[in-house]
mmCIF file of C-alpha atoms in Angstrom:
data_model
loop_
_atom_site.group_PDB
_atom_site.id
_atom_site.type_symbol
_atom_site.label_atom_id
_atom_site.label_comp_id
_atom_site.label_asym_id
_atom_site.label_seq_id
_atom_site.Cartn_x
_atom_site.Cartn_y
_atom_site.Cartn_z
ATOM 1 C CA UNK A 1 0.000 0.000 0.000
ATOM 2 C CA UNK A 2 1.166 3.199 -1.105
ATOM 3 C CA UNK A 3 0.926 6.842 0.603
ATOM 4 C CA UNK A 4 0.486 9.345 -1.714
ATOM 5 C CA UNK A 5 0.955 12.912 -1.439
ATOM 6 C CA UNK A 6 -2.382 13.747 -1.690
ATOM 7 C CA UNK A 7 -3.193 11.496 1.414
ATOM 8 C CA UNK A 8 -0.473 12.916 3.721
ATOM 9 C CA UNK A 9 -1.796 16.572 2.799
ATOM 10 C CA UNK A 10 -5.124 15.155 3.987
ATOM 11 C CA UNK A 11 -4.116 13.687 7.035
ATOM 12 C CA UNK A 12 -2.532 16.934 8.406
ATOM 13 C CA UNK A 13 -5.354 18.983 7.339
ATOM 14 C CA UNK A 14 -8.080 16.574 9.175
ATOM 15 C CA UNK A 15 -5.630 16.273 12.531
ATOM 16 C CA UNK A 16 -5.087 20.307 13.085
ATOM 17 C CA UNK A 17 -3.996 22.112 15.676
ATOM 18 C CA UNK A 18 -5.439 21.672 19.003
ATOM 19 C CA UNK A 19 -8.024 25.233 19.535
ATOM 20 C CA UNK A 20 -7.678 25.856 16.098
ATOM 21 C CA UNK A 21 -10.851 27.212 14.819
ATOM 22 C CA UNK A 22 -10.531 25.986 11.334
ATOM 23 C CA UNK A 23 -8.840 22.432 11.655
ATOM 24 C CA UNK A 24 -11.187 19.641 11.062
ATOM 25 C CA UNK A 25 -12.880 18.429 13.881
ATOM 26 C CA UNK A 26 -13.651 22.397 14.710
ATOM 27 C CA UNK A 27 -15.406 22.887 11.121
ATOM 28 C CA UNK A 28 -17.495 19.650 11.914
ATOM 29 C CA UNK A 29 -18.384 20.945 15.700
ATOM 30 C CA UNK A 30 -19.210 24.687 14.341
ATOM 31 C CA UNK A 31 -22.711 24.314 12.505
ATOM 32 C CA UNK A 32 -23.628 23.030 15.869
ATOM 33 C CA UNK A 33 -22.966 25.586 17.771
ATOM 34 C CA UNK A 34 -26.122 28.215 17.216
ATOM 35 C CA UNK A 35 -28.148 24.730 18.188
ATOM 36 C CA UNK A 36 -26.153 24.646 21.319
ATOM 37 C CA UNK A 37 -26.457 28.547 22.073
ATOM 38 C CA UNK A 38 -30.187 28.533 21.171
ATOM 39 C CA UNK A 39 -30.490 25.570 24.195
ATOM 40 C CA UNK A 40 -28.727 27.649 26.562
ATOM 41 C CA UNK A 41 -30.365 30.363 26.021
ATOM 42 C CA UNK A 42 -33.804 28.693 26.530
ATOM 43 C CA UNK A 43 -33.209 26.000 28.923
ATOM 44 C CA UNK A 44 -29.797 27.321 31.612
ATOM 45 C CA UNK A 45 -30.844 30.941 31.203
ATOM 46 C CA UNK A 46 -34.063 30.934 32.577
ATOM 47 C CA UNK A 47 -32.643 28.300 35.268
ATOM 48 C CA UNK A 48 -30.027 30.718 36.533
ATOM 49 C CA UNK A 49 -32.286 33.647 36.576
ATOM 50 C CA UNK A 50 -35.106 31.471 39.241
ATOM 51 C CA UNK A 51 -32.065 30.566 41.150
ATOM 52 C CA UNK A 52 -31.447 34.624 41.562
ATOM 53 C CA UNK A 53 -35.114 35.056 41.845
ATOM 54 C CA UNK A 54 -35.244 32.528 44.630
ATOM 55 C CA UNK A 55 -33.142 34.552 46.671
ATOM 56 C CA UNK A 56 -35.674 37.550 46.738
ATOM 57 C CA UNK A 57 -38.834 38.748 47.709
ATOM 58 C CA UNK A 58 -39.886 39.228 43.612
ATOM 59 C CA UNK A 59 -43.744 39.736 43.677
ATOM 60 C CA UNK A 60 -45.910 41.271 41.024
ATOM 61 C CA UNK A 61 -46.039 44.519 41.735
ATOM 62 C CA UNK A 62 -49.124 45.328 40.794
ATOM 63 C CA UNK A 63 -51.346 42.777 42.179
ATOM 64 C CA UNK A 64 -50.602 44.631 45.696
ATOM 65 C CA UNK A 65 -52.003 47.726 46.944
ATOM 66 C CA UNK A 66 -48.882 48.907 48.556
ATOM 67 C CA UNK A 67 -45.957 47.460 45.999
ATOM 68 C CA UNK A 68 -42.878 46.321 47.848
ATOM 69 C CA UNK A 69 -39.328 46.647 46.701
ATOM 70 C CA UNK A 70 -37.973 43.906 45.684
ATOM 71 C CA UNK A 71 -34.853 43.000 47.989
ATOM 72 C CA UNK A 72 -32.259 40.349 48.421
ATOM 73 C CA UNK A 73 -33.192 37.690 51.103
ATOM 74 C CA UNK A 74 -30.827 35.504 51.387
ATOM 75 C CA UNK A 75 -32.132 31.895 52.365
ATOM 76 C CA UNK A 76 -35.174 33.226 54.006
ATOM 77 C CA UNK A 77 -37.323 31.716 50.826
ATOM 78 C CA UNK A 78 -35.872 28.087 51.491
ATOM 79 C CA UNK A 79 -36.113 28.100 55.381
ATOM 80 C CA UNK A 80 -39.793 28.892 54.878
ATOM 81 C CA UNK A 81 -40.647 26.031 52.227
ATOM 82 C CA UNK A 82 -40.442 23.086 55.138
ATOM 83 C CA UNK A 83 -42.495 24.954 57.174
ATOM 84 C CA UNK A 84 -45.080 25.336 54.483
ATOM 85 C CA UNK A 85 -47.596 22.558 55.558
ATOM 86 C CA UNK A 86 -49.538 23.352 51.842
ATOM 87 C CA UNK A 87 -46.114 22.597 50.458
ATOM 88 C CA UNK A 88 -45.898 18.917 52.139
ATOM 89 C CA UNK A 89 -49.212 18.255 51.940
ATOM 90 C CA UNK A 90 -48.498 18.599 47.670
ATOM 91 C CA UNK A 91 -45.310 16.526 47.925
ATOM 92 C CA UNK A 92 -46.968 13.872 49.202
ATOM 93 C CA UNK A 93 -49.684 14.501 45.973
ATOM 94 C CA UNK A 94 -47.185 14.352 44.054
ATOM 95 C CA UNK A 95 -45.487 11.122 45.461
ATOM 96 C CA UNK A 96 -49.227 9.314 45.484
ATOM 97 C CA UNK A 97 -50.206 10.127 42.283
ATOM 98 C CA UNK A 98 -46.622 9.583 40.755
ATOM 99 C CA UNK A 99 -46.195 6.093 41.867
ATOM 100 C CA UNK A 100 -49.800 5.095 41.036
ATOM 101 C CA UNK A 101 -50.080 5.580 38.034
ATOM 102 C CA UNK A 102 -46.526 4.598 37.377
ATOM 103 C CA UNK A 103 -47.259 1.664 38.763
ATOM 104 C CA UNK A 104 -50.642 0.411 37.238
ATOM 105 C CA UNK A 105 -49.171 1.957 33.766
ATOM 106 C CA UNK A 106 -46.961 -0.813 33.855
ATOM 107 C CA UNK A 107 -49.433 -3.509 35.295
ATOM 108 C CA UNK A 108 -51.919 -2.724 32.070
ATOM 109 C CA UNK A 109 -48.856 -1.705 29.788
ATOM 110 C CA UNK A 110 -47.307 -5.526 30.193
ATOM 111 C CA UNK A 111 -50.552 -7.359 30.393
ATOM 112 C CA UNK A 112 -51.269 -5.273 26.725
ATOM 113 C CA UNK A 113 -48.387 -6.025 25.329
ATOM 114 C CA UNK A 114 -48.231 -9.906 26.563
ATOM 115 C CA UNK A 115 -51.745 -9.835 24.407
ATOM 116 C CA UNK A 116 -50.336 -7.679 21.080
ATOM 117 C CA UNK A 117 -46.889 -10.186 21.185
ATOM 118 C CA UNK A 118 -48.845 -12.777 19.031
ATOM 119 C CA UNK A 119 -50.481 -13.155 15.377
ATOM 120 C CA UNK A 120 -54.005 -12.361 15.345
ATOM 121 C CA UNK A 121 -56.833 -10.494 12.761
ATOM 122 C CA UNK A 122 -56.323 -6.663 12.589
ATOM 123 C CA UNK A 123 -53.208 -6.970 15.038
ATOM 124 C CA UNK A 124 -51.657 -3.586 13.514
ATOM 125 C CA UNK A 125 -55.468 -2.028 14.037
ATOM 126 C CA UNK A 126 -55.435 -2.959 17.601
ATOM 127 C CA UNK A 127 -52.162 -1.350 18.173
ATOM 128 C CA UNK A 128 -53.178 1.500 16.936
ATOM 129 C CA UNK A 129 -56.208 1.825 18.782
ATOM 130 C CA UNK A 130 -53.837 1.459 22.081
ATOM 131 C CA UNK A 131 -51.435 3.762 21.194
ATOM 132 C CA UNK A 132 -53.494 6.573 20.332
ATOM 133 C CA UNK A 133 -54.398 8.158 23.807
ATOM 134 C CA UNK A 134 -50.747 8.548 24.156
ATOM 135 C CA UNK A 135 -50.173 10.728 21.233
ATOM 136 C CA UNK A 136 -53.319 13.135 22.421
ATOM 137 C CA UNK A 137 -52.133 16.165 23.919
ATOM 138 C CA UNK A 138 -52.488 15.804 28.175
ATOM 139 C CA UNK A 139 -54.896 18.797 28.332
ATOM 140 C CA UNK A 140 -57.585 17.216 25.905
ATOM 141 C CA UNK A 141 -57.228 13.868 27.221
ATOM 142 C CA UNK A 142 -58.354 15.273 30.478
ATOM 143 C CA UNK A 143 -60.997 17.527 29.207
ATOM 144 C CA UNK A 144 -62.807 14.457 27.012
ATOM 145 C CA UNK A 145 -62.245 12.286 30.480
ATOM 146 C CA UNK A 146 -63.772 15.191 32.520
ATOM 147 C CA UNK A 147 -66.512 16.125 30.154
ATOM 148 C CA UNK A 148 -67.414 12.756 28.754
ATOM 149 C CA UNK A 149 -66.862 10.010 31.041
ATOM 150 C CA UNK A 150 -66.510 11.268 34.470
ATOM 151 C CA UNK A 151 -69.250 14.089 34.454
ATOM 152 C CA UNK A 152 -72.132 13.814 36.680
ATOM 153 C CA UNK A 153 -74.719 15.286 33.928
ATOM 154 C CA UNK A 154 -73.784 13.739 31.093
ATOM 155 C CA UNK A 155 -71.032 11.307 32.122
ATOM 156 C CA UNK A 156 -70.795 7.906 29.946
ATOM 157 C CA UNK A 157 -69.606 6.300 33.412
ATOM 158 C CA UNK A 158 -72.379 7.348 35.633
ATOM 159 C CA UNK A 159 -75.080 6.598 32.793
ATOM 160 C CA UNK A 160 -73.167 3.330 33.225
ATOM 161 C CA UNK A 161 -73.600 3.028 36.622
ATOM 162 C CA UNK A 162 -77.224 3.857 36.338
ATOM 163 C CA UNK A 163 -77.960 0.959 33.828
ATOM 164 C CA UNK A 164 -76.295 -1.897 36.430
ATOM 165 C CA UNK A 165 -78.383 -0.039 38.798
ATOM 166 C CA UNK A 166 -75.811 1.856 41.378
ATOM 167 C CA UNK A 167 -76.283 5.044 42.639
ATOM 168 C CA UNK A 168 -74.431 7.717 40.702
ATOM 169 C CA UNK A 169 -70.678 8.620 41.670
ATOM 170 C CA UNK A 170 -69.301 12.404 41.685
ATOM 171 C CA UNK A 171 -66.212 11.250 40.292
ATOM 172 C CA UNK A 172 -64.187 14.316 40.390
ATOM 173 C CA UNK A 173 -65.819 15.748 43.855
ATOM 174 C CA UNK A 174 -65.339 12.799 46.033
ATOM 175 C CA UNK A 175 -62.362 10.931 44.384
ATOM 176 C CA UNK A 176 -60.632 13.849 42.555
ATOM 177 C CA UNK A 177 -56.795 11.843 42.968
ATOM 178 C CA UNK A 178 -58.391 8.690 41.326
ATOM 179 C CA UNK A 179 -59.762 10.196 38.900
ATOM 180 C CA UNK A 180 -56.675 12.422 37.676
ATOM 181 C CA UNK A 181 -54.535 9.246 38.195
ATOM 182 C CA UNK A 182 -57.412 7.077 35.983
ATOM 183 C CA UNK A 183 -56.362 9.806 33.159
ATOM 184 C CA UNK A 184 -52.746 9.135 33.436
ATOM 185 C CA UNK A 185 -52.925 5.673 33.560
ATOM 186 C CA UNK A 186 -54.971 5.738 30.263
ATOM 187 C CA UNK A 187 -52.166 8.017 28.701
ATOM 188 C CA UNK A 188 -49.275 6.541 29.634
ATOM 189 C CA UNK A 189 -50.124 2.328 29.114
ATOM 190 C CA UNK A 190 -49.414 3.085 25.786
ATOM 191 C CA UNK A 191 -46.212 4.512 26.549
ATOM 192 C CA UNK A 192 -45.496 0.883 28.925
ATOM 193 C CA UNK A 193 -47.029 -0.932 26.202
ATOM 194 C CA UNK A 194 -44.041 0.317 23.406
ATOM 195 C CA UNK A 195 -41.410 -0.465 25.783
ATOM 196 C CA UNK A 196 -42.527 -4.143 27.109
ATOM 197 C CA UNK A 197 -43.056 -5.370 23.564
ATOM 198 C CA UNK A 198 -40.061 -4.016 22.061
ATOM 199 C CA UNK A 199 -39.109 -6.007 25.706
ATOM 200 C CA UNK A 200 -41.507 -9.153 24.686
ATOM 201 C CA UNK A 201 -39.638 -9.420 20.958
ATOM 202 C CA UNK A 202 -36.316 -9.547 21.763
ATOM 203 C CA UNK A 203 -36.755 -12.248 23.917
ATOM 204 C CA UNK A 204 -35.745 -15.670 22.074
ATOM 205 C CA UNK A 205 -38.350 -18.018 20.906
ATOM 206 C CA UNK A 206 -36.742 -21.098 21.299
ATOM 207 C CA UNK A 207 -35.887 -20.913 25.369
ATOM 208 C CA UNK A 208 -39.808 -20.195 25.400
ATOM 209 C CA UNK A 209 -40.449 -23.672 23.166
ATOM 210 C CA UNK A 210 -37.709 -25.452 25.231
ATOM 211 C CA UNK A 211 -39.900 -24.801 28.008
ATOM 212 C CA UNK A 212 -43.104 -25.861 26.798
ATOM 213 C CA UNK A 213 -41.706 -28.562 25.110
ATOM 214 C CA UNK A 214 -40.401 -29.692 29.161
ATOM 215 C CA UNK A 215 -43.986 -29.377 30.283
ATOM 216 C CA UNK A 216 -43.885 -25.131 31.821
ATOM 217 C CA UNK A 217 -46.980 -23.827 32.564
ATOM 218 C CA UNK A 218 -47.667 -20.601 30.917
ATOM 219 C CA UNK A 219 -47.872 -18.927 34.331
ATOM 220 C CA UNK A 220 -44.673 -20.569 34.875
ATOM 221 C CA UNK A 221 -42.565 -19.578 31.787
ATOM 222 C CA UNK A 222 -44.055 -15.750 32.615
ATOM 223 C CA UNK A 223 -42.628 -15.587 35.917
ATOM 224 C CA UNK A 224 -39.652 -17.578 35.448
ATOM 225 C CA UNK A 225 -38.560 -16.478 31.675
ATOM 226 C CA UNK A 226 -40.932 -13.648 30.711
ATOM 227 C CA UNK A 227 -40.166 -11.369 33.821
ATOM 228 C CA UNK A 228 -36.877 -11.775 34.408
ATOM 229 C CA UNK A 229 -36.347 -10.642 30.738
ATOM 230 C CA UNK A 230 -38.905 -7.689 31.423
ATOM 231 C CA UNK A 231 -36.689 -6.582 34.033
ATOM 232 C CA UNK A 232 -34.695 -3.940 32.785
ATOM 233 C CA UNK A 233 -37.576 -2.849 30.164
ATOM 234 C CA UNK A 234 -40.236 -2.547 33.533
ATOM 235 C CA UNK A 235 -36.812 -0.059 35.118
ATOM 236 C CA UNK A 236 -36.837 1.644 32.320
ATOM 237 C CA UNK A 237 -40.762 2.257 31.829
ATOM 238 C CA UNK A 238 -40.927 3.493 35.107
ATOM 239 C CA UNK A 239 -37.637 5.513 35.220
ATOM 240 C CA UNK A 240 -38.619 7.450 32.594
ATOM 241 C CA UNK A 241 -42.610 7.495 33.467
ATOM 242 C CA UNK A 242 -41.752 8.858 37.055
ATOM 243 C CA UNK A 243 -40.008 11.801 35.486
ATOM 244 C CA UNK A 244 -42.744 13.005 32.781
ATOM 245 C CA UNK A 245 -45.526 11.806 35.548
ATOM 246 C CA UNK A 246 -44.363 13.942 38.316
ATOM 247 C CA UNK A 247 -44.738 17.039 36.515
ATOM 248 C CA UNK A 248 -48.414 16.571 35.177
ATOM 249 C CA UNK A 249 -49.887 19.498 35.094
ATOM 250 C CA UNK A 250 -52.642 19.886 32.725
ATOM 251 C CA UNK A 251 -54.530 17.030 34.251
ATOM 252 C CA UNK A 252 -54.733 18.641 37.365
ATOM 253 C CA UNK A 253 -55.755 22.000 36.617
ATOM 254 C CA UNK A 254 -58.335 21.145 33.765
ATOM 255 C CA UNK A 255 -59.975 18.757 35.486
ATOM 256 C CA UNK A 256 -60.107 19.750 39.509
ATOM 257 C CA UNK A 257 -57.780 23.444 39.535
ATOM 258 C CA UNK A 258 -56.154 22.181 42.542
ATOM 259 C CA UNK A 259 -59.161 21.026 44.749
ATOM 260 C CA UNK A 260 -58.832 19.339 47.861
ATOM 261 C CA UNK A 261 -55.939 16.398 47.341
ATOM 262 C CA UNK A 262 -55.062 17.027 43.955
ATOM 263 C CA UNK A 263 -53.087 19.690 44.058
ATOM 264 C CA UNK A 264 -49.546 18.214 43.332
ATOM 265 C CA UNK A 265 -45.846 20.287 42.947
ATOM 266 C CA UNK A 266 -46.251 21.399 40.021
ATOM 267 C CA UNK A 267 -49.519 23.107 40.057
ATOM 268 C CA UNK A 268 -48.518 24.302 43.591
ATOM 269 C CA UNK A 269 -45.737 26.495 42.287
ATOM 270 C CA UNK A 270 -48.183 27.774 39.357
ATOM 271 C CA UNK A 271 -50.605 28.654 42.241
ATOM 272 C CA UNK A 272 -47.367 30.516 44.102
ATOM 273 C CA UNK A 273 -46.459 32.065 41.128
ATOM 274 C CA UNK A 274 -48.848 32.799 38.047
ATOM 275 C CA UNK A 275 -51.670 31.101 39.250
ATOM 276 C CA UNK A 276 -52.608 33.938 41.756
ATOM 277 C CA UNK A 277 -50.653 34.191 44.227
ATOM 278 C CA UNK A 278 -47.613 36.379 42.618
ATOM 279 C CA UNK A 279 -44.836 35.708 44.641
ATOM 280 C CA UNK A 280 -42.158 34.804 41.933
ATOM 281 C CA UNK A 281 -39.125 34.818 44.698
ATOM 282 C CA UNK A 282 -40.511 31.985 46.851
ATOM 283 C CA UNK A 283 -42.216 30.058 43.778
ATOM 284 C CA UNK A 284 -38.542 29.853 42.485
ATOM 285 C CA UNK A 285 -37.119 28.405 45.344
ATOM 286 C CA UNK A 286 -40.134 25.735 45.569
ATOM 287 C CA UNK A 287 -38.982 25.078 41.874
ATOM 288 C CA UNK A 288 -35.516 24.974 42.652
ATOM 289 C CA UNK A 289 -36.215 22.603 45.536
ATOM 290 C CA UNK A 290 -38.165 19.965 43.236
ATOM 291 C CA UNK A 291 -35.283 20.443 40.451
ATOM 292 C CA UNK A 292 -32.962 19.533 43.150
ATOM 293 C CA UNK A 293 -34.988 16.563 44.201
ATOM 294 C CA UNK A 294 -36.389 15.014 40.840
ATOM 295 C CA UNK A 295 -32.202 15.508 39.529
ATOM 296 C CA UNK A 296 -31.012 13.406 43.158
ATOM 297 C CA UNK A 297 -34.003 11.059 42.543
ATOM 298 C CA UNK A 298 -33.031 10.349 38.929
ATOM 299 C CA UNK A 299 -29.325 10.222 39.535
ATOM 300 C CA UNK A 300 -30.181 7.702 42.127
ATOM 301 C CA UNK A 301 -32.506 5.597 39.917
ATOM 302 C CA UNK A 302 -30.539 5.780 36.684
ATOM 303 C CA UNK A 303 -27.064 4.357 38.814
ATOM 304 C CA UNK A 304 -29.882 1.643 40.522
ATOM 305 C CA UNK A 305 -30.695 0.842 36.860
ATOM 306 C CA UNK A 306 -27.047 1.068 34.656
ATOM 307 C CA UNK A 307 -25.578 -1.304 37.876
ATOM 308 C CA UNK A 308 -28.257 -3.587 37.343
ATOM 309 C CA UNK A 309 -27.899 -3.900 33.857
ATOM 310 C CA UNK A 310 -24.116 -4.362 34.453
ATOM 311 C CA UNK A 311 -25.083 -7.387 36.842
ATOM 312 C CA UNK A 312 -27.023 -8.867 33.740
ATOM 313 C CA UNK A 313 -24.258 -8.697 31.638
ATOM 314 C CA UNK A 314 -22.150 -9.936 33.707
ATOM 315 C CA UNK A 315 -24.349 -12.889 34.395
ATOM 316 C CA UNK B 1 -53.546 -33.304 0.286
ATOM 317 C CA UNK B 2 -50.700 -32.644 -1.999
ATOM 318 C CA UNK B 3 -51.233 -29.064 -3.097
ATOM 319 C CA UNK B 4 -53.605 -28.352 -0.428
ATOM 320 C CA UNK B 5 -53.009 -25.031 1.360
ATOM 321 C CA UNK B 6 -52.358 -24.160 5.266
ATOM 322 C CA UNK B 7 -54.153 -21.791 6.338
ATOM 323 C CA UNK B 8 -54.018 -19.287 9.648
ATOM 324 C CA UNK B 9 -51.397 -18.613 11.992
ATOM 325 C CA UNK B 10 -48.648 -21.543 12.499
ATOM 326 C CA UNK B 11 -49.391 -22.836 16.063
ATOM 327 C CA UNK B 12 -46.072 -23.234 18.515
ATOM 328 C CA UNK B 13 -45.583 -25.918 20.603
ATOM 329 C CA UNK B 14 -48.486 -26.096 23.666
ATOM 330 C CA UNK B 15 -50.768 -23.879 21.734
ATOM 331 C CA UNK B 16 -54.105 -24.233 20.867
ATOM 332 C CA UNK B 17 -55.992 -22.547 18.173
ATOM 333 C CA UNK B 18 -59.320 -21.775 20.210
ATOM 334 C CA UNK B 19 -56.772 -20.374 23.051
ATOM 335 C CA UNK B 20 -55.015 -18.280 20.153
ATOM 336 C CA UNK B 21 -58.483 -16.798 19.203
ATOM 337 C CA UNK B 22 -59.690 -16.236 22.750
ATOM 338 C CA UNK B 23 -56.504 -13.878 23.075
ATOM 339 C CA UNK B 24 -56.999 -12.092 19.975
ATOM 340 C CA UNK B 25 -60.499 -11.629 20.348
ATOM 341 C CA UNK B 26 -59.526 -9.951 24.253
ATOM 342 C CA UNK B 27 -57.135 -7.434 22.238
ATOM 343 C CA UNK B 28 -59.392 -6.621 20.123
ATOM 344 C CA UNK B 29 -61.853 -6.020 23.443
ATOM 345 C CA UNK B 30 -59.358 -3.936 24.987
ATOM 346 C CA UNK B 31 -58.608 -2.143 22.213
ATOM 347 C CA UNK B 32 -62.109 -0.666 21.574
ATOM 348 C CA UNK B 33 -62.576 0.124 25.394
ATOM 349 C CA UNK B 34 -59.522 2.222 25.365
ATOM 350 C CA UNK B 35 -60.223 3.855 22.388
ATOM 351 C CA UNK B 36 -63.817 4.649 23.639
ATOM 352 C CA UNK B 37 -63.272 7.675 25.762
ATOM 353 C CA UNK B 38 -61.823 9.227 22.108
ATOM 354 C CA UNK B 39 -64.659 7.684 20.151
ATOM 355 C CA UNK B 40 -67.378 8.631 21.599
ATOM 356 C CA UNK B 41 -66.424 12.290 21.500
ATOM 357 C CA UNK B 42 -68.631 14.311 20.219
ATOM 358 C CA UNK B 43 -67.942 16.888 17.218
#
């Protein structure tokens, strides 16, 4: 093999110098940079500027009669947030209706997908009809639940009801959690379904036949095959359902505004801030708080879930 | 039956064509009640 001239002209062209502007790898990483400012801007910008809000008193002015400088604080906004009992009482919203309908997500997502992983008539038509609450926007999938099923006029679940001959249920009034968690369960299966059968076909066939052909139960192959297999698709489903879940918002506020047990963290810093009450400086340290959290929470789970998957490989 | 054709899904081993049916037939169940709430809204 021959090096031409050409070729070694190449070579130091592509290599550079290191911080050169114009060698190689710097004309590759260049058309990415406006993508990379515009992110900053939108995304660390407004980050930096609530953790400086969150160590004033920042209201809106003019929603008081009497307006207020605005002045630094100091920690003053953080020392009050564990004092705030409204605060815990929405944590603990938050942490009920997270894990709920993470949970039974799951539960319906793998029993769906245990039925879709086989041939049958109109299989792709079924799928579809699954998937599709997922791709409906949050705030209309809780308006058709509120208007249409769970209404007490016109409700398709209380007409329902009346035919079997119960009494009718106030589903929002008396069981407002349930009922925001029944519309995020119906969103997100779809989401659990995806992930357990892309779970449910990349598990091999022919362990499955070995153990039929030995005699295995079907219960028996699920729990001792299936599941294991699911494992690390079920920690990922509910990794990355706990961190879209815990900051529902639209369900909440279309379909109760923050009634009695329903308001979660989310709509509790709306209410702090935008939602009425006006007080940007301690609505940005409640934010900041939750950041803090969800980012210690996730760290914690994704390190849970890579050394897992490390043990599998291993094994 | 030389030349005749098979027809349906190829069954694996410990399955049952009525038990294949029953499960497509509960998909197809599911599917329409979780699609209802979407359906039945009204233009």
């Amino acid at each position: 093999m021959t090096v031409t001239a050409a070729d070694a002209t190449l070579k130091v062209k592509r290599k550079g110098k290191v911080g050169d502007p114009f060698s190689a790898p710097w004309r590759r990483r260049l058309p990415l940079l406006p993508a990379l400012l515009f992110m900053i801007a939108v995304t660390q910008l407004p980050f930096l500027v609530s953790i400086y809000y969150s160590f004033t008193n920042l209201k809106d002015r003019t929603q008081s009669l009497i307006p207020e400088p605005t002045k630094f604080v100091g920690i003053d906004n953080y020392r009050a947030i564990f004092d705030d009992p409204f605060f815990r009482q929405a944590m603990w919203t938050s942490v009920k209706m997270t894990v709920l309908a993470v949970l039974l997500s799951l539960v319906f997502g793998t029993l769906f997908a245990i039925l879709l992983d086989r041939k049958f008539v109109g299989q792709g038509v079924v799928r579809t009809l699954l998937i599709t609450p997922f791709l409906l926007m949050p705030v209309v999938a809780a308006l058709i639940w509120k208007q249409q099923m769970f209404s007490s006029l016109f409700g398709t679940l209380d007409k329902v009801l009346d035919f079997l001959g119960f009494a009718p249920v106030a589903f929002i009034s008396d069981h407002p959690l349930a009922s925001i968690v029944t519309v995020l369960v119906w969103q997100w299966t779809p989401f659990m379904m995806l992930i357990m059968l892309a779970g449910l076909q990349s598990q091999p066939s022919d362990i499955i036949e070995a153990a039929r052909v030995d005699g295995a139960t079907p219960f028996g192959i699920f729990r001792q095959l299936t599941l294991p297999h699911l494992r690390r698709y079920l920690e990922l489903g509910a990794l990355l359902g706990s961190i879209y879940i815990v900051q529902a918002f639209d369900a909440v506020d279309q379909m109760t505004g923050g009634g009695p047990g329903s308001t979660n963290v989310p709509y509790f810093v709306y209410q702090e801030s935008i939602g009425g009450g006006f007080r940007y400086g301690s609505a940005s340290a409640y934010a900041i708080v939750v950041v803090v959290f969800s980012i210690v929470i996730a760290t914690f789970s994704l390190r849970v879930l890579s050394g897992l998957l490390k043990d599998e490989e291993r094994a | 039956m030389i030349g005749r054709r098979r027809r349906g899904t190829r069954l694996g081993v410990g399955e049952s064509r009525a038990g294949m049916i029953a499960l497509g037939m509960a998909a197809w169940v599911i599917g329409m009640l979780w699609i209802f709430p979407v359906a039945w809204t009204r233009h």
